[in-house]
GROMACS .gro file of C-alpha atoms in nm:
model
  249
    1MET     CA    1  -5.184   1.015   6.602
    2SER     CA    2  -4.893   0.781   6.558
    3GLY     CA    3  -5.037   0.685   6.218
    4ASP     CA    4  -5.019   1.044   6.100
    5LEU     CA    5  -4.662   1.070   6.229
    6ASN     CA    6  -4.554   0.760   6.036
    7GLY     CA    7  -4.724   0.892   5.723
    8ASN     CA    8  -4.539   1.220   5.753
    9LYS     CA    9  -4.209   1.035   5.788
   10ILE     CA   10  -4.275   0.831   5.474
   11LEU     CA   11  -4.379   1.140   5.278
   12GLY     CA   12  -4.070   1.326   5.398
   13ALA     CA   13  -3.845   1.037   5.291
   14VAL     CA   14  -4.005   1.030   4.946
   15LEU     CA   15  -3.962   1.407   4.902
   16ALA     CA   16  -3.601   1.392   5.019
   17THR     CA   17  -3.526   1.118   4.769
   18ALA     CA   18  -3.687   1.320   4.492
   19PHE     CA   19  -3.477   1.626   4.580
   20VAL     CA   20  -3.160   1.416   4.576
   21ILE     CA   21  -3.241   1.275   4.231
   22VAL     CA   22  -3.318   1.619   4.088
   23GLY     CA   23  -3.003   1.762   4.245
   24VAL     CA   24  -2.783   1.487   4.098
   25GLN     CA   25  -2.929   1.547   3.750
   26GLN     CA   26  -2.859   1.919   3.773
   27VAL     CA   27  -2.501   1.868   3.887
   28THR     CA   28  -2.435   1.604   3.621
   29GLY     CA   29  -2.575   1.829   3.348
   30ALA     CA   30  -2.342   2.108   3.456
   31ILE     CA   31  -2.036   1.881   3.442
   32TYR     CA   32  -2.103   1.683   3.127
   33HIS     CA   33  -2.218   1.827   2.794
   34SER     CA   34  -2.364   1.604   2.525
   35GLU     CA   35  -2.397   1.689   2.158
   36SER     CA   36  -2.744   1.644   2.020
   37VAL     CA   37  -2.775   1.416   1.720
   38GLY     CA   38  -3.029   1.479   1.447
   39SER     CA   39  -3.321   1.241   1.413
   40ASP     CA   40  -3.175   1.098   1.090
   41GLU     CA   41  -2.829   1.041   1.237
   42MET     CA   42  -2.713   0.746   1.443
   43GLY     CA   43  -2.407   0.708   1.655
   44TYR     CA   44  -2.181   0.942   1.848
   45PHE     CA   45  -2.044   1.278   1.754
   46VAL     CA   46  -1.669   1.261   1.691
   47ASP     CA   47  -1.480   1.585   1.679
   48ALA     CA   48  -1.224   1.501   1.407
   49PRO     CA   49  -1.046   1.749   1.179
   50GLU     CA   50  -1.185   1.767   0.829
   51GLU     CA   51  -0.981   1.655   0.530
   52ALA     CA   52  -0.803   1.912   0.324
   53ALA     CA   53  -1.016   2.102   0.077
   54GLY     CA   54  -1.148   1.873  -0.191
   55GLY     CA   55  -1.077   1.565   0.021
   56ALA     CA   56  -0.780   1.480  -0.199
   57ALA     CA   57  -0.506   1.266  -0.048
   58GLU     CA   58  -0.169   1.430  -0.012
   59ALA     CA   59   0.055   1.350  -0.308
   60VAL     CA   60   0.327   1.100  -0.226
   61LEU     CA   61   0.658   1.121  -0.408
   62PRO     CA   62   0.788   0.797  -0.563
   63PRO     CA   63   1.106   0.657  -0.407
   64ASP     CA   64   1.435   0.819  -0.502
   65TRP     CA   65   1.593   0.498  -0.628
   66GLY     CA   66   1.940   0.647  -0.647
   67THR     CA   67   1.924   0.704  -0.271
   68VAL     CA   68   1.717   0.414  -0.136
   69LEU     CA   69   1.856   0.120  -0.335
   70PRO     CA   70   2.220   0.151  -0.218
   71THR     CA   71   2.103   0.151   0.145
   72ALA     CA   72   1.826  -0.111   0.114
   73ASP     CA   73   1.822  -0.409   0.350
   74LEU     CA   74   1.875  -0.709   0.120
   75ALA     CA   75   1.819  -0.957   0.402
   76ALA     CA   76   1.481  -0.800   0.471
   77GLY     CA   77   1.404  -0.812   0.099
   78GLU     CA   78   1.485  -1.182   0.086
   79ALA     CA   79   1.268  -1.240   0.392
   80ALA     CA   80   0.981  -1.062   0.216
   81PHE     CA   81   1.025  -1.281  -0.090
   82ALA     CA   82   0.996  -1.593   0.126
   83ARG     CA   83   0.621  -1.532   0.121
   84CYS     CA   84   0.620  -1.551  -0.260
   85VAL     CA   85   0.792  -1.885  -0.312
   86ALA     CA   86   0.462  -2.071  -0.319
   87CYS     CA   87   0.402  -1.915  -0.662
   88HIS     CA   88   0.742  -1.805  -0.794
   89THR     CA   89   1.092  -1.939  -0.839
   90ILE     CA   90   1.391  -1.703  -0.841
   91ASN     CA   91   1.685  -1.923  -0.944
   92ALA     CA   92   1.838  -1.879  -1.290
   93GLY     CA   93   1.662  -2.110  -1.533
   94GLY     CA   94   1.399  -2.198  -1.273
   95ALA     CA   95   1.063  -2.328  -1.387
   96ASN     CA   96   0.750  -2.118  -1.395
   97GLY     CA   97   0.493  -2.198  -1.130
   98THR     CA   98   0.157  -2.039  -1.062
   99GLY     CA   99   0.352  -1.724  -1.137
  100PRO     CA  100   0.653  -1.674  -1.366
  101ASN     CA  101   1.015  -1.732  -1.271
  102LEU     CA  102   1.152  -1.398  -1.145
  103ASN     CA  103   1.524  -1.429  -1.202
  104GLY     CA  104   1.645  -1.115  -1.377
  105VAL     CA  105   1.299  -0.956  -1.369
  106VAL     CA  106   1.413  -0.605  -1.268
  107GLY     CA  107   1.461  -0.408  -1.589
  108ALA     CA  108   1.335  -0.698  -1.800
  109SER     CA  109   1.037  -0.718  -2.031
  110VAL     CA  110   0.701  -0.732  -1.854
  111MET     CA  111   0.639  -1.065  -2.027
  112HIS     CA  112   0.991  -1.188  -1.961
  113ALA     CA  113   0.923  -1.553  -1.873
  114PRO     CA  114   0.915  -1.780  -2.181
  115GLY     CA  115   0.627  -2.024  -2.185
  116PHE     CA  116   0.427  -1.853  -1.910
  117ALA     CA  117   0.058  -1.790  -1.984
  118TYR     CA  118   0.019  -1.420  -1.912
  119SER     CA  119  -0.331  -1.281  -1.874
  120ASP     CA  120  -0.489  -1.057  -2.135
  121ALA     CA  121  -0.473  -0.771  -1.881
  122MET     CA  122  -0.097  -0.811  -1.845
  123LYS     CA  123  -0.053  -0.830  -2.222
  124ALA     CA  124  -0.246  -0.505  -2.260
  125HIS     CA  125  -0.037  -0.345  -1.986
  126ALA     CA  126   0.286  -0.460  -2.154
  127ALA     CA  127   0.181  -0.277  -2.470
  128GLU     CA  128   0.179   0.050  -2.275
  129ALA     CA  129   0.461  -0.012  -2.026
  130PRO     CA  130   0.678  -0.293  -2.166
  131THR     CA  131   0.954  -0.296  -1.902
  132TRP     CA  132   0.968  -0.368  -1.530
  133THR     CA  133   1.147  -0.049  -1.429
  134TYR     CA  134   1.187   0.039  -1.061
  135ASP     CA  135   0.881   0.265  -1.071
  136GLN     CA  136   0.669   0.007  -1.253
  137LEU     CA  137   0.759  -0.265  -1.003
  138ASP     CA  138   0.694  -0.033  -0.712
  139GLN     CA  139   0.350   0.064  -0.841
  140PHE     CA  140   0.255  -0.294  -0.921
  141LEU     CA  141   0.370  -0.423  -0.583
  142THR     CA  142   0.175  -0.148  -0.407
  143ALA     CA  143  -0.159  -0.258  -0.554
  144PRO     CA  144  -0.150  -0.512  -0.839
  145GLY     CA  145  -0.521  -0.494  -0.916
  146ARG     CA  146  -0.516  -0.116  -0.934
  147HIS     CA  147  -0.201  -0.090  -1.144
  148VAL     CA  148  -0.304  -0.365  -1.385
  149PRO     CA  149  -0.685  -0.394  -1.372
  150GLY     CA  150  -0.788  -0.751  -1.449
  151THR     CA  151  -0.456  -0.910  -1.351
  152LYS     CA  152  -0.476  -1.266  -1.221
  153MET     CA  153  -0.275  -1.155  -0.920
  154SER     CA  154  -0.519  -1.153  -0.631
  155PHE     CA  155  -0.270  -1.020  -0.375
  156ALA     CA  156  -0.386  -0.691  -0.219
  157GLY     CA  157  -0.041  -0.533  -0.233
  158ILE     CA  158   0.239  -0.410  -0.008
  159ARG     CA  159   0.155  -0.073   0.143
  160ASP     CA  160   0.484  -0.026   0.330
  161THR     CA  161   0.729   0.162   0.107
  162GLN     CA  162   1.045   0.037   0.279
  163THR     CA  163   0.934  -0.326   0.244
  164ARG     CA  164   0.884  -0.273  -0.130
  165VAL     CA  165   1.222  -0.102  -0.163
  166ASN     CA  166   1.396  -0.388   0.017
  167LEU     CA  167   1.220  -0.646  -0.197
  168ILE     CA  168   1.299  -0.468  -0.525
  169ALA     CA  169   1.663  -0.426  -0.421
  170TRP     CA  170   1.687  -0.798  -0.344
  171LEU     CA  171   1.517  -0.894  -0.672
  172ARG     CA  172   1.775  -0.679  -0.852
  173SER     CA  173   2.049  -0.883  -0.685
  174GLN     CA  174   1.898  -1.200  -0.834
  175GLY     CA  175   2.007  -1.176  -1.196
  176SER     CA  176   1.939  -0.807  -1.258
  177GLY     CA  177   2.268  -0.656  -1.141
  178GLY     CA  178   2.325  -0.510  -1.487
  179TYR     CA  179   2.021  -0.287  -1.455
  180ALA     CA  180   2.165   0.050  -1.350
  181VAL     CA  181   2.073   0.235  -1.033
  182PRO     CA  182   1.990   0.595  -1.132
  183ALA     CA  183   2.163   0.893  -0.976
  184PRO     CA  184   1.990   1.050  -0.673
  185ASP     CA  185   1.704   1.276  -0.778
  186PRO     CA  186   1.660   1.593  -0.565
  187ALA     CA  187   1.301   1.622  -0.693
  188ARG     CA  188   1.219   1.299  -0.510
  189GLN     CA  189   1.384   1.388  -0.183
  190PRO     CA  190   1.163   1.430   0.128
  191GLY     CA  191   1.021   1.780   0.134
  192ALA     CA  192   1.045   1.830  -0.241
  193ALA     CA  193   0.729   1.974  -0.390
  194PRO     CA  194   0.562   1.727  -0.628
  195ALA     CA  195   0.563   1.856  -0.984
  196GLU     CA  196   0.240   1.903  -1.170
  197GLY     CA  197   0.144   1.583  -1.345
  198GLU     CA  198   0.394   1.299  -1.353
  199ALA     CA  199   0.749   1.412  -1.393
  200GLU     CA  200   0.975   1.203  -1.613
  201THR     CA  201   1.218   0.995  -1.411
  202PRO     CA  202   1.589   0.963  -1.499
  203GLU     CA  203   1.543   0.599  -1.599
  204ASP     CA  204   1.243   0.685  -1.815
  205ALA     CA  205   1.440   0.956  -1.991
  206ALA     CA  206   1.717   0.708  -2.063
  207VAL     CA  207   1.466   0.463  -2.205
  208GLU     CA  208   1.308   0.721  -2.432
  209ALA     CA  209   1.651   0.820  -2.556
  210GLY     CA  210   1.733   0.455  -2.623
  211THR     CA  211   2.021   0.466  -2.379
  212PRO     CA  212   2.103   0.126  -2.229
  213THR     CA  213   2.059   0.119  -1.853
  214SER     CA  214   2.185  -0.234  -1.826
  215GLY     CA  215   2.414  -0.462  -2.018
  216VAL     CA  216   2.124  -0.594  -2.219
  217GLY     CA  217   2.024  -0.293  -2.426
  218PRO     CA  218   1.780  -0.001  -2.423
  219GLN     CA  219   1.538  -0.014  -2.135
  220VAL     CA  220   1.176   0.087  -2.137
  221PRO     CA  221   1.009   0.260  -1.843
  222VAL     CA  222   0.780   0.060  -1.625
  223THR     CA  223   0.592   0.108  -1.300
  224GLY     CA  224   0.473  -0.140  -1.049
  225PRO     CA  225   0.406  -0.310  -0.719
  226ALA     CA  226   0.371  -0.682  -0.660
  227GLY     CA  227   0.132  -0.906  -0.485
  228GLN     CA  228   0.045  -1.262  -0.436
  229SER     CA  229  -0.175  -1.454  -0.665
  230THR     CA  230  -0.373  -1.755  -0.752
  231VAL     CA  231  -0.223  -1.728  -1.093
  232GLN     CA  232   0.060  -1.483  -1.131
  233GLU     CA  233   0.223  -1.309  -1.415
  234SER     CA  234   0.522  -1.109  -1.324
  235PRO     CA  235   0.773  -1.025  -1.060
  236VAL     CA  236   0.689  -1.127  -0.705
  237ALA     CA  237   0.384  -1.274  -0.538
  238PRO     CA  238   0.333  -1.406  -0.186
  239SER     CA  239   0.129  -1.705  -0.080
  240ALA     CA  240  -0.244  -1.664  -0.040
  241ALA     CA  241  -0.219  -1.659   0.337
  242SER     CA  242   0.045  -1.388   0.347
  243SER     CA  243   0.015  -1.017   0.310
  244GLY     CA  244   0.361  -0.904   0.236
  245THR     CA  245   0.494  -0.969  -0.115
  246ALA     CA  246   0.396  -1.051  -0.464
  247SER     CA  247   0.487  -1.022  -0.824
  248PRO     CA  248   0.349  -0.893  -1.152
  249ARG     CA  249   0.167  -1.117  -1.389
   0.00000   0.00000   0.00000
């Protein structure tokens, strides 16, 4: 008799445990909802907003040089250039290193450094955009390999716009003071709608008209960001271990 009683107790305990487990599953299912993933998909569902139609990145206006250069932080620009000294010199008459001397580079010819062995890619680029204008330097410094495919500059580029502006402003103070700062351009102000295609910049217009923008003579439009390099060919390039500055080459 006692054996039957003990058996009933064990059976009752097992059933009670089973009810508890089923009850917990039901309650949990009501609280938490999981998205099912197809058999060919792996990972977790992430509810993120889709990109704008076409997946195209929002157009970014180039800097308004007439506004940003007068207020640029020259000390910050010099600090950024400190990462380029392993490859470039900046003093007047300085020797070329792995990259060319950069004194007076802003507004100068793309192949401005006598005796420096520029790459074939840079020579081809110079045939299309012969001058290091503000836009050319900015574009080259943003992504050297994209702006001048095949350049010896291995630096990835400077993605931060203000860092590039500060660096370009400081480079201008090193032997390029005669290269004029254009007037502010309302079309480049924050909130301005980007024009279809690439609008001509004030400095480009002056170049096409043959109007001198510095004390040296007519200037030719150029675009560019800088980076660091193993072998460099133009304005600024940081050391291989750094990720902040560089120069065209």
